[in-house]
Amino acid sequence: MAYFDFTSFEVSFQQYVKYVLGKPLDEATKKDQLNAVCYAVGKYLMDIHFDTRKRYEKNKAKQVYYLSMEFLIGRLLSNNLLNLGIFDPCARFLKKQGIDLETLVEEEQDPALGNGGLGRLAACFLDSLASLDMPGYGYGINYDYGLFRQTIVNGYQQERPDYWPNRSSPWLIRRSEEKYVLPIYGKIEERQDKNGHYKPMWTRKKLFIGRPHDIMIAGHRGRTVNRLRLFSAAASKDFDIDIFNDGDYIKAVKRKIQSESVTKILYPSDSKETGKELRFIQEYFLVACAIRDIIRKFEKQHSDFETFHDHVAIQLNDTHPALAVAELMRILVDEKKLVWETAWDVTVKTLAFTNHTLLPEALETWSVYILNKVVPRHLQIIFEINQRFIARVKERFGPDNHEMIAKMSIIQEGDEQKVRMANLAIIGSHSVNGVAKIHSDLVKKQLVPEFYSMWPEKFNNKTNGVTPRRWIVACNPELAKLITDAIGRRWIADLDLIWELEAFQNDPGFLERYGAVKQANKQALADYIRDTVSETVDPLSIFDIQAKRIHEYKRQLLNLLHIMHLYLTVKEDKKDIGPPRTFIFSGKAAPGYHTAKLIIKLIHNVAHAVNTDPAVNRQLKVIFLPDYRVSLAERLIPAADVSEQISTAGMEASGTGNMKFAMNGALTIGTLDGANIEILEQVGKENMYIFGLDVDEVAALRPNYQPKEYIEKDDRLKRVIYALRSDRFSPSEPGIFRSLYNSLMSPGDSYLNFADFIPYVAAHQAIANDYQQPEKWSTRALMNTARTGFFSSDRTIKAYADEIWGIRAQIREKDLW
Ligand code: 26V
């Protein structure tokens, strides 16, 4: 724990307001106060960071670098205070100044430098690395605009730019003295050096630069502070100078703007947007900056590049940074003068790759044309890698096995040649992992079986996890306090210990307190719902939440079909549907994903029908909370009774929201998909509602799927689907949902919504029944909290560290005492 020195904190705070902001203390706005506190906290972070670095250097510790186009870190103030162990004294200090810390925390803007699961996972990993005292640094991009802000107009999603104040964020340290100059465009001229060795020259290239910005990442207990390094693009003086000298001032300024535009905006994970040259340049930019930074650090302590992999591990977060394979080869061969074979050995031993999705539309390919234009030397290297690789494929599978060669080649042939980034990443890495057991199996069996048969030893699983520091301690402080009062505070560093809560499953006093925490969180969410969308919800109703990106495979539509069924049961049949229920949705649709946007509209229209109907709205409410983001997740998750994890089996790689909800005592209604399967293994089937087809059943059904059969079999489904078709939920915009109806009714609906409808309704009926026994419900919720210790990202990171990276904790527990 950091030691909180009241006086020096006060001095920092006051000096910042007076001398940096230039204001008398009593004129400081809320934002000023926030910045002043962040500044004072930042001093702690910096001091510990210097110590951490010294420790790593002294130990000559092997380092891991996590390369990711996205880091969805969320707000940092309360997290940093908690991890440093100075939250309470800081709150007391502020109170003395008449400032409420809880309110101040809400002033902080949520940095939205990620789309969803992949970016949030990267952020949890950084927290775990620091909390485990491991040398692990993040490399990413300092976008000016993060993921769009979502507003809703007449039930439709609208996107607004999200400017992330990267120039004024109190957490971001600009390293103005450091920069990397990067080549781009141009041609390769085949030359030879004086010994007659092949020496390609990258000529007529343009230059632009990457500037690093650092965010300090504090570990739990304040012993280790690592860093996340984000790069911004800028124009290089060299880039412009010739044009300026030529006198073309306007052209020079244009170039400057072009260079700076590279890191302007985070691309939404939108299949329509893939293939854009600017996105490719972003990926190159990240890789080029990161590898240079890694090499510079390596060279401070070592000189022999043949041992690079003994000191450095690099993890590729999906294929987005897969160009690292070519970039590392380029530097080792062209600049460090290693022979190809040695350079290749070092590269493969250094790199490791994580796959996060099986969806074919998300698998990256880039046209050879773009690579040739943007990074001609890298393309040349990729062709060389491919040629050597195909020779090995021929050795292994026979020289005439053209089918195998076509599948495994990095180059996809066709009208236009394309580079398959997954193949490049697999060939260039010593480890390929999926993010949940089932997903890793499918990577081997379905996605790349050929690679698996060639290199079975490369493939492994690392089931995702989430950090309990943010996802329990910070977002659910009352629950954290209850747990700590019961079993002590060591669970925060070692979540396995949380199983000790099982001892309280028959303790009525404890269960009552546990239930009261949930009730208070629900009340707080009810207040937030009132304040943001002007709806009143019954805090005693079942809070059933589906919060995640809107996507057909995640099946928000299945959830809606069930809600429509409940609505019609009350409205038409005048039947009782059990305890009152509040269904809450939150999530963004990719801007070009028409169907997903229509699903948002349908949620709103169903919500309108339900919420405005006095015959229904005491039993049922439907809420959509706009602009899903980390800080909203932090409110939703602690308040959930039921967590919806209902993707079509085989389509959700892992999910991590599922883990957060379960830890916070929500019962999952879910399919046998992603990490749900492992949650089931941990919490037990009596503490979950598992329904629907499993992966094998899905695969067997798909070719024979006949949605009509399900309608014929089930009158409830028939009524719901006819209501959708009849414009009952779109009286003023007839026909708008016709395409949703059509895709649900199509045998080609790959999400098989109807196939899981009946078991889904049955699972919800079971929930309604069980909720009426509050004590039993609380016990089962508690079992979810007690048995999800496995899903700490500390467990995940330890497995990466031992089995892939070969890095270690740099503080041993015994040294501390
Ligand atoms: C794709 C694209 C393509 C267009 C440009 C921007 C962009 C950004 C991201 C993606 C792919 C996202 C893949 C992803 O987020 N996968 C999720 O990863 C989570 C962490 O492993 C996992 O829990 C989710 O199940 C999985 O969907």
Short mmCIF file of N, CA and C in Angstrom, two decimals, residues 126-275:
data_model
loop_
_atom_site.label_atom_id
_atom_site.label_comp_id
_atom_site.label_asym_id
_atom_site.label_seq_id
_atom_site.Cartn_x
_atom_site.Cartn_y
_atom_site.Cartn_z
N LEU A 126 -3.76 -5.70 -18.43
CA LEU A 126 -2.76 -4.75 -17.91
C LEU A 126 -2.90 -4.65 -16.39
N ASP A 127 -4.15 -4.61 -15.91
CA ASP A 127 -4.36 -4.54 -14.47
C ASP A 127 -3.75 -5.77 -13.79
N SER A 128 -3.97 -6.93 -14.39
CA SER A 128 -3.46 -8.16 -13.77
C SER A 128 -1.94 -8.23 -13.80
N LEU A 129 -1.35 -7.84 -14.93
CA LEU A 129 0.11 -7.86 -15.02
C LEU A 129 0.71 -7.02 -13.90
N ALA A 130 0.18 -5.82 -13.72
CA ALA A 130 0.73 -4.94 -12.68
C ALA A 130 0.42 -5.50 -11.30
N SER A 131 -0.76 -6.06 -11.13
CA SER A 131 -1.12 -6.58 -9.81
C SER A 131 -0.31 -7.81 -9.44
N LEU A 132 0.16 -8.53 -10.45
CA LEU A 132 1.01 -9.71 -10.19
C LEU A 132 2.49 -9.33 -10.18
N ASP A 133 2.78 -8.04 -10.25
CA ASP A 133 4.15 -7.53 -10.26
C ASP A 133 4.96 -8.09 -11.42
N MET A 134 4.29 -8.21 -12.55
CA MET A 134 4.97 -8.75 -13.74
C MET A 134 5.30 -7.65 -14.72
N PRO A 135 6.47 -7.78 -15.39
CA PRO A 135 6.88 -6.77 -16.36
C PRO A 135 6.11 -6.93 -17.67
N GLY A 136 5.00 -6.23 -17.78
CA GLY A 136 4.19 -6.33 -18.98
C GLY A 136 3.66 -4.96 -19.37
N TYR A 137 3.94 -4.59 -20.61
CA TYR A 137 3.56 -3.26 -21.06
C TYR A 137 2.59 -3.36 -22.23
N GLY A 138 1.66 -2.42 -22.31
CA GLY A 138 0.74 -2.37 -23.43
C GLY A 138 1.22 -1.40 -24.49
N TYR A 139 0.98 -1.74 -25.75
CA TYR A 139 1.22 -0.80 -26.84
C TYR A 139 -0.04 -0.65 -27.65
N GLY A 140 -0.45 0.61 -27.85
CA GLY A 140 -1.68 0.85 -28.59
C GLY A 140 -1.66 2.19 -29.29
N ILE A 141 -2.83 2.64 -29.70
CA ILE A 141 -2.93 3.88 -30.46
C ILE A 141 -3.70 4.93 -29.66
N ASN A 142 -3.18 6.13 -29.71
CA ASN A 142 -3.80 7.26 -29.02
C ASN A 142 -4.77 7.96 -29.97
N TYR A 143 -5.91 7.33 -30.20
CA TYR A 143 -6.89 7.91 -31.13
C TYR A 143 -7.37 9.26 -30.62
N ASP A 144 -7.62 10.18 -31.54
CA ASP A 144 -8.27 11.44 -31.12
C ASP A 144 -9.74 11.19 -30.83
N TYR A 145 -10.36 10.36 -31.69
CA TYR A 145 -11.77 10.02 -31.49
C TYR A 145 -11.89 8.54 -31.19
N GLY A 146 -12.46 8.24 -30.03
CA GLY A 146 -12.68 6.85 -29.65
C GLY A 146 -13.94 6.32 -30.32
N LEU A 147 -14.46 5.23 -29.81
CA LEU A 147 -15.68 4.67 -30.38
C LEU A 147 -16.79 5.73 -30.30
N PHE A 148 -17.62 5.80 -31.33
CA PHE A 148 -18.67 6.82 -31.38
C PHE A 148 -19.55 6.79 -30.13
N ARG A 149 -20.14 7.95 -29.82
CA ARG A 149 -21.16 8.00 -28.78
C ARG A 149 -22.50 7.68 -29.40
N GLN A 150 -23.28 6.93 -28.69
CA GLN A 150 -24.59 6.54 -29.21
C GLN A 150 -25.67 7.42 -28.60
N THR A 151 -26.48 8.02 -29.46
CA THR A 151 -27.70 8.66 -28.96
C THR A 151 -28.86 7.97 -29.68
N ILE A 152 -30.04 8.13 -29.13
CA ILE A 152 -31.20 7.48 -29.73
C ILE A 152 -32.21 8.56 -30.11
N VAL A 153 -32.61 8.56 -31.38
CA VAL A 153 -33.63 9.50 -31.83
C VAL A 153 -34.78 8.70 -32.44
N ASN A 154 -35.94 8.83 -31.84
CA ASN A 154 -37.10 8.06 -32.28
C ASN A 154 -36.80 6.56 -32.36
N GLY A 155 -36.03 6.07 -31.42
CA GLY A 155 -35.73 4.63 -31.38
C GLY A 155 -34.58 4.21 -32.29
N TYR A 156 -34.06 5.14 -33.04
CA TYR A 156 -32.96 4.80 -33.94
C TYR A 156 -31.62 5.25 -33.35
N GLN A 157 -30.60 4.44 -33.57
CA GLN A 157 -29.27 4.83 -33.12
C GLN A 157 -28.70 5.93 -34.00
N GLN A 158 -28.13 6.92 -33.37
CA GLN A 158 -27.33 7.89 -34.11
C GLN A 158 -25.93 7.91 -33.52
N GLU A 159 -24.96 8.14 -34.38
CA GLU A 159 -23.59 8.16 -33.90
C GLU A 159 -23.10 9.60 -33.79
N ARG A 160 -22.42 9.86 -32.71
CA ARG A 160 -21.80 11.18 -32.51
C ARG A 160 -20.30 10.95 -32.25
N PRO A 161 -19.48 11.88 -32.70
CA PRO A 161 -18.05 11.68 -32.44
C PRO A 161 -17.74 11.73 -30.94
N ASP A 162 -16.78 10.95 -30.54
CA ASP A 162 -16.35 10.95 -29.15
C ASP A 162 -14.92 11.47 -29.11
N TYR A 163 -14.81 12.73 -28.82
CA TYR A 163 -13.47 13.30 -28.76
C TYR A 163 -12.86 12.94 -27.43
N TRP A 164 -11.75 12.26 -27.48
CA TRP A 164 -11.10 11.90 -26.18
C TRP A 164 -10.01 12.91 -25.97
N PRO A 165 -10.10 13.64 -24.87
CA PRO A 165 -9.25 14.81 -24.71
C PRO A 165 -7.81 14.40 -24.45
N ASN A 166 -7.24 13.77 -25.47
CA ASN A 166 -5.92 13.18 -25.23
C ASN A 166 -4.86 14.24 -25.02
N ARG A 167 -5.19 15.44 -25.37
CA ARG A 167 -4.21 16.50 -25.11
C ARG A 167 -4.31 17.01 -23.69
N SER A 168 -5.49 16.83 -23.07
CA SER A 168 -5.63 17.39 -21.74
C SER A 168 -5.90 16.34 -20.66
N SER A 169 -5.95 15.07 -21.04
CA SER A 169 -6.20 14.05 -20.01
C SER A 169 -5.13 14.11 -18.94
N PRO A 170 -5.55 14.15 -17.69
CA PRO A 170 -4.56 14.23 -16.62
C PRO A 170 -3.71 12.97 -16.49
N TRP A 171 -4.14 11.89 -17.11
CA TRP A 171 -3.41 10.62 -16.95
C TRP A 171 -2.37 10.40 -18.04
N LEU A 172 -2.47 11.20 -19.11
CA LEU A 172 -1.65 10.93 -20.28
C LEU A 172 -0.38 11.77 -20.23
N ILE A 173 0.76 11.09 -20.25
CA ILE A 173 2.02 11.83 -20.20
C ILE A 173 2.60 11.88 -21.60
N ARG A 174 2.74 13.08 -22.13
CA ARG A 174 3.31 13.23 -23.49
C ARG A 174 4.81 13.15 -23.41
N ARG A 175 5.38 12.28 -24.20
CA ARG A 175 6.83 12.17 -24.22
C ARG A 175 7.34 12.97 -25.40
N SER A 176 7.35 14.29 -25.24
CA SER A 176 7.60 15.11 -26.43
C SER A 176 9.03 14.97 -26.95
N GLU A 177 9.92 14.48 -26.10
CA GLU A 177 11.31 14.34 -26.55
C GLU A 177 11.53 13.06 -27.36
N GLU A 178 10.56 12.14 -27.33
CA GLU A 178 10.75 10.86 -28.03
C GLU A 178 9.89 10.80 -29.28
N LYS A 179 10.43 10.21 -30.31
CA LYS A 179 9.62 10.00 -31.51
C LYS A 179 10.25 8.92 -32.38
N TYR A 180 9.44 8.30 -33.19
CA TYR A 180 9.95 7.33 -34.17
C TYR A 180 9.61 7.79 -35.57
N VAL A 181 10.60 7.72 -36.45
CA VAL A 181 10.37 8.10 -37.84
C VAL A 181 10.07 6.82 -38.63
N LEU A 182 8.96 6.82 -39.34
CA LEU A 182 8.52 5.59 -40.00
C LEU A 182 8.44 5.78 -41.51
N PRO A 183 8.96 4.81 -42.25
CA PRO A 183 8.85 4.88 -43.71
C PRO A 183 7.49 4.36 -44.17
N ILE A 184 7.02 4.89 -45.25
CA ILE A 184 5.75 4.43 -45.82
C ILE A 184 5.76 4.76 -47.32
N TYR A 185 5.01 3.96 -48.09
CA TYR A 185 4.95 4.11 -49.56
C TYR A 185 6.33 3.90 -50.20
N GLY A 186 6.48 4.28 -51.44
CA GLY A 186 7.77 4.13 -52.13
C GLY A 186 7.90 2.81 -52.86
N LYS A 187 9.15 2.48 -53.20
CA LYS A 187 9.44 1.30 -54.03
C LYS A 187 10.64 0.56 -53.44
N ILE A 188 10.77 -0.70 -53.79
CA ILE A 188 11.96 -1.45 -53.38
C ILE A 188 12.87 -1.60 -54.59
N GLU A 189 14.10 -1.16 -54.44
CA GLU A 189 15.08 -1.39 -55.52
C GLU A 189 16.00 -2.53 -55.11
N GLU A 190 16.15 -3.47 -56.01
CA GLU A 190 16.98 -4.64 -55.73
C GLU A 190 18.44 -4.22 -55.91
N ARG A 191 19.20 -4.23 -54.85
CA ARG A 191 20.62 -3.87 -54.94
C ARG A 191 21.46 -4.97 -54.29
N GLN A 192 22.76 -4.82 -54.44
CA GLN A 192 23.68 -5.73 -53.76
C GLN A 192 24.70 -4.92 -52.99
N ASP A 193 25.11 -5.44 -51.85
CA ASP A 193 26.15 -4.70 -51.13
C ASP A 193 27.52 -5.05 -51.72
N LYS A 194 28.59 -4.51 -51.08
CA LYS A 194 29.90 -4.66 -51.72
C LYS A 194 30.39 -6.12 -51.74
N ASN A 195 29.78 -6.96 -50.86
CA ASN A 195 30.14 -8.39 -50.87
C ASN A 195 29.25 -9.20 -51.81
N GLY A 196 28.42 -8.51 -52.52
CA GLY A 196 27.56 -9.21 -53.47
C GLY A 196 26.29 -9.78 -52.83
N HIS A 197 26.01 -9.43 -51.54
CA HIS A 197 24.79 -9.91 -50.89
C HIS A 197 23.59 -9.05 -51.30
N TYR A 198 22.46 -9.74 -51.38
CA TYR A 198 21.23 -9.03 -51.73
C TYR A 198 20.95 -7.93 -50.71
N LYS A 199 20.73 -6.73 -51.19
CA LYS A 199 20.47 -5.63 -50.26
C LYS A 199 19.37 -4.74 -50.84
N PRO A 200 18.15 -5.02 -50.42
CA PRO A 200 17.04 -4.23 -50.98
C PRO A 200 17.09 -2.80 -50.45
N MET A 201 16.74 -1.85 -51.30
CA MET A 201 16.69 -0.45 -50.85
C MET A 201 15.26 0.04 -50.96
N TRP A 202 14.78 0.56 -49.85
CA TRP A 202 13.42 1.12 -49.84
C TRP A 202 13.56 2.58 -50.26
N THR A 203 13.22 2.86 -51.50
CA THR A 203 13.48 4.21 -52.02
C THR A 203 12.18 4.98 -52.24
N ARG A 204 12.35 6.25 -52.46
CA ARG A 204 11.23 7.17 -52.69
C ARG A 204 10.13 7.03 -51.65
N LYS A 205 10.54 6.60 -50.46
CA LYS A 205 9.54 6.45 -49.40
C LYS A 205 9.20 7.81 -48.81
N LYS A 206 8.04 7.88 -48.18
CA LYS A 206 7.68 9.05 -47.39
C LYS A 206 7.93 8.71 -45.93
N LEU A 207 7.98 9.75 -45.12
CA LEU A 207 8.21 9.51 -43.69
C LEU A 207 7.10 10.14 -42.88
N PHE A 208 6.70 9.48 -41.83
CA PHE A 208 5.85 10.14 -40.84
C PHE A 208 6.31 9.68 -39.47
N ILE A 209 5.78 10.31 -38.43
CA ILE A 209 6.35 9.97 -37.13
C ILE A 209 5.30 9.53 -36.12
N GLY A 210 5.76 8.76 -35.14
CA GLY A 210 4.92 8.32 -34.04
C GLY A 210 5.45 8.89 -32.74
N ARG A 211 4.54 9.51 -31.99
CA ARG A 211 4.94 10.08 -30.70
C ARG A 211 4.29 9.29 -29.56
N PRO A 212 5.11 8.86 -28.62
CA PRO A 212 4.53 8.09 -27.51
C PRO A 212 3.87 8.94 -26.43
N HIS A 213 2.81 8.39 -25.87
CA HIS A 213 2.12 8.96 -24.71
C HIS A 213 1.95 7.82 -23.72
N ASP A 214 2.16 8.10 -22.46
CA ASP A 214 2.10 7.00 -21.49
C ASP A 214 0.96 7.17 -20.51
N ILE A 215 0.34 6.06 -20.19
CA ILE A 215 -0.64 6.02 -19.10
C ILE A 215 -0.10 5.02 -18.08
N MET A 216 -0.04 5.47 -16.83
CA MET A 216 0.50 4.60 -15.78
C MET A 216 -0.57 3.58 -15.36
N ILE A 217 -0.14 2.35 -15.21
CA ILE A 217 -1.07 1.28 -14.82
C ILE A 217 -0.65 0.75 -13.46
N ALA A 218 -1.44 1.09 -12.45
CA ALA A 218 -1.07 0.71 -11.08
C ALA A 218 -1.62 -0.66 -10.75
N GLY A 219 -0.78 -1.48 -10.17
CA GLY A 219 -1.23 -2.79 -9.69
C GLY A 219 -1.84 -2.67 -8.31
N HIS A 220 -2.61 -3.67 -7.98
CA HIS A 220 -3.21 -3.77 -6.65
C HIS A 220 -2.10 -3.79 -5.59
N ARG A 221 -2.29 -3.10 -4.52
CA ARG A 221 -1.32 -2.95 -3.40
C ARG A 221 -0.21 -1.96 -3.71
N GLY A 222 -0.29 -1.30 -4.87
CA GLY A 222 0.61 -0.20 -5.14
C GLY A 222 2.09 -0.53 -5.13
N ARG A 223 2.44 -1.75 -5.55
CA ARG A 223 3.87 -2.10 -5.54
C ARG A 223 4.48 -1.95 -6.92
N THR A 224 3.64 -2.17 -7.92
CA THR A 224 4.13 -2.13 -9.29
C THR A 224 3.28 -1.15 -10.09
N VAL A 225 3.96 -0.29 -10.84
CA VAL A 225 3.24 0.56 -11.79
C VAL A 225 3.89 0.35 -13.16
N ASN A 226 3.16 -0.28 -14.05
CA ASN A 226 3.63 -0.49 -15.42
C ASN A 226 3.10 0.64 -16.30
N ARG A 227 3.33 0.50 -17.61
CA ARG A 227 2.76 1.56 -18.42
C ARG A 227 2.12 1.05 -19.70
N LEU A 228 1.16 1.83 -20.12
CA LEU A 228 0.51 1.62 -21.41
C LEU A 228 1.00 2.74 -22.31
N ARG A 229 1.60 2.36 -23.43
CA ARG A 229 2.17 3.38 -24.31
C ARG A 229 1.29 3.50 -25.55
N LEU A 230 0.77 4.68 -25.77
CA LEU A 230 -0.12 4.93 -26.91
C LEU A 230 0.55 5.91 -27.85
N PHE A 231 0.53 5.61 -29.14
CA PHE A 231 1.23 6.46 -30.09
C PHE A 231 0.27 7.33 -30.90
N SER A 232 0.65 8.58 -31.09
CA SER A 232 -0.07 9.49 -32.00
C SER A 232 0.79 9.72 -33.23
N ALA A 233 0.12 9.82 -34.36
CA ALA A 233 0.87 10.06 -35.60
C ALA A 233 1.03 11.56 -35.84
N ALA A 234 2.15 11.91 -36.44
CA ALA A 234 2.38 13.31 -36.80
C ALA A 234 3.19 13.37 -38.08
N ALA A 235 3.24 14.55 -38.65
CA ALA A 235 4.03 14.70 -39.87
C ALA A 235 5.49 14.82 -39.51
N SER A 236 6.30 14.24 -40.35
CA SER A 236 7.73 14.39 -40.11
C SER A 236 8.21 15.65 -40.82
N LYS A 237 9.14 16.32 -40.19
CA LYS A 237 9.70 17.51 -40.84
C LYS A 237 10.32 17.12 -42.17
N ASP A 238 11.01 15.95 -42.14
CA ASP A 238 11.68 15.51 -43.37
C ASP A 238 10.67 15.26 -44.48
N PHE A 239 9.49 14.80 -44.06
CA PHE A 239 8.43 14.52 -45.02
C PHE A 239 8.07 15.79 -45.78
N ASP A 240 8.01 16.88 -45.02
CA ASP A 240 7.51 18.12 -45.61
C ASP A 240 8.58 18.96 -46.28
N ILE A 241 9.81 18.84 -45.76
CA ILE A 241 10.78 19.88 -46.06
C ILE A 241 11.02 20.04 -47.56
N ASP A 242 11.06 18.87 -48.26
CA ASP A 242 11.31 18.95 -49.70
C ASP A 242 10.22 19.73 -50.40
N ILE A 243 9.00 19.40 -49.99
CA ILE A 243 7.88 20.07 -50.66
C ILE A 243 7.87 21.56 -50.32
N PHE A 244 8.16 21.86 -49.04
CA PHE A 244 8.24 23.28 -48.67
C PHE A 244 9.30 23.97 -49.53
N ASN A 245 10.45 23.27 -49.63
CA ASN A 245 11.53 23.86 -50.41
C ASN A 245 11.13 24.05 -51.87
N ASP A 246 10.32 23.09 -52.34
CA ASP A 246 9.83 23.24 -53.72
C ASP A 246 8.84 24.39 -53.85
N GLY A 247 8.44 24.90 -52.70
CA GLY A 247 7.55 26.06 -52.72
C GLY A 247 6.08 25.70 -52.76
N ASP A 248 5.77 24.36 -52.66
CA ASP A 248 4.36 24.01 -52.69
C ASP A 248 3.81 23.94 -51.27
N TYR A 249 3.50 25.10 -50.74
CA TYR A 249 3.10 25.23 -49.35
C TYR A 249 1.81 24.46 -49.06
N ILE A 250 0.84 24.60 -49.94
CA ILE A 250 -0.46 23.96 -49.72
C ILE A 250 -0.30 22.44 -49.71
N LYS A 251 0.48 21.94 -50.65
CA LYS A 251 0.70 20.49 -50.70
C LYS A 251 1.38 20.00 -49.43
N ALA A 252 2.31 20.78 -48.95
CA ALA A 252 3.02 20.39 -47.73
C ALA A 252 2.07 20.33 -46.54
N VAL A 253 1.18 21.30 -46.46
CA VAL A 253 0.24 21.30 -45.33
C VAL A 253 -0.73 20.12 -45.47
N LYS A 254 -1.12 19.83 -46.69
CA LYS A 254 -2.00 18.68 -46.92
C LYS A 254 -1.35 17.40 -46.42
N ARG A 255 -0.08 17.24 -46.73
CA ARG A 255 0.66 16.05 -46.30
C ARG A 255 0.68 15.96 -44.78
N LYS A 256 0.84 17.11 -44.17
CA LYS A 256 0.90 17.15 -42.71
C LYS A 256 -0.43 16.64 -42.14
N ILE A 257 -1.51 17.14 -42.73
CA ILE A 257 -2.83 16.71 -42.26
C ILE A 257 -3.01 15.21 -42.48
N GLN A 258 -2.55 14.75 -43.66
CA GLN A 258 -2.66 13.31 -43.95
C GLN A 258 -1.95 12.47 -42.90
N SER A 259 -0.74 12.89 -42.57
CA SER A 259 0.03 12.13 -41.58
C SER A 259 -0.71 12.11 -40.25
N GLU A 260 -1.22 13.26 -39.86
CA GLU A 260 -1.88 13.33 -38.55
C GLU A 260 -3.18 12.54 -38.53
N SER A 261 -3.77 12.36 -39.71
CA SER A 261 -5.07 11.69 -39.75
C SER A 261 -4.95 10.20 -39.42
N VAL A 262 -3.73 9.68 -39.43
CA VAL A 262 -3.57 8.23 -39.21
C VAL A 262 -4.16 7.78 -37.87
N THR A 263 -3.99 8.59 -36.84
CA THR A 263 -4.51 8.17 -35.54
C THR A 263 -5.74 8.99 -35.11
N LYS A 264 -6.43 9.55 -36.08
CA LYS A 264 -7.61 10.37 -35.76
C LYS A 264 -8.71 9.57 -35.11
N ILE A 265 -8.97 8.36 -35.66
CA ILE A 265 -10.22 7.71 -35.24
C ILE A 265 -10.08 6.19 -35.11
N LEU A 266 -10.73 5.68 -34.09
CA LEU A 266 -10.83 4.23 -33.91
C LEU A 266 -11.90 3.69 -34.86
N TYR A 267 -11.54 2.67 -35.60
CA TYR A 267 -12.52 2.06 -36.49
C TYR A 267 -13.50 1.21 -35.69
N PRO A 268 -14.80 1.40 -35.94
CA PRO A 268 -15.75 0.49 -35.30
C PRO A 268 -15.65 -0.88 -35.95
N SER A 269 -15.89 -1.94 -35.19
CA SER A 269 -15.75 -3.29 -35.74
C SER A 269 -16.93 -3.56 -36.66
N ASP A 270 -16.74 -3.19 -37.86
CA ASP A 270 -17.81 -3.07 -38.81
C ASP A 270 -17.31 -3.71 -40.10
N SER A 271 -17.97 -4.78 -40.53
CA SER A 271 -17.40 -5.49 -41.68
C SER A 271 -17.33 -4.60 -42.91
N LYS A 272 -18.24 -3.62 -43.00
CA LYS A 272 -18.22 -2.71 -44.14
C LYS A 272 -16.94 -1.87 -44.21
N GLU A 273 -16.44 -1.58 -43.04
CA GLU A 273 -15.29 -0.67 -43.00
C GLU A 273 -13.96 -1.40 -43.21
N THR A 274 -14.02 -2.71 -43.17
CA THR A 274 -12.76 -3.43 -43.34
C THR A 274 -12.25 -3.21 -44.75
N GLY A 275 -10.97 -3.31 -44.92
CA GLY A 275 -10.43 -3.14 -46.26
C GLY A 275 -10.06 -1.70 -46.57
#
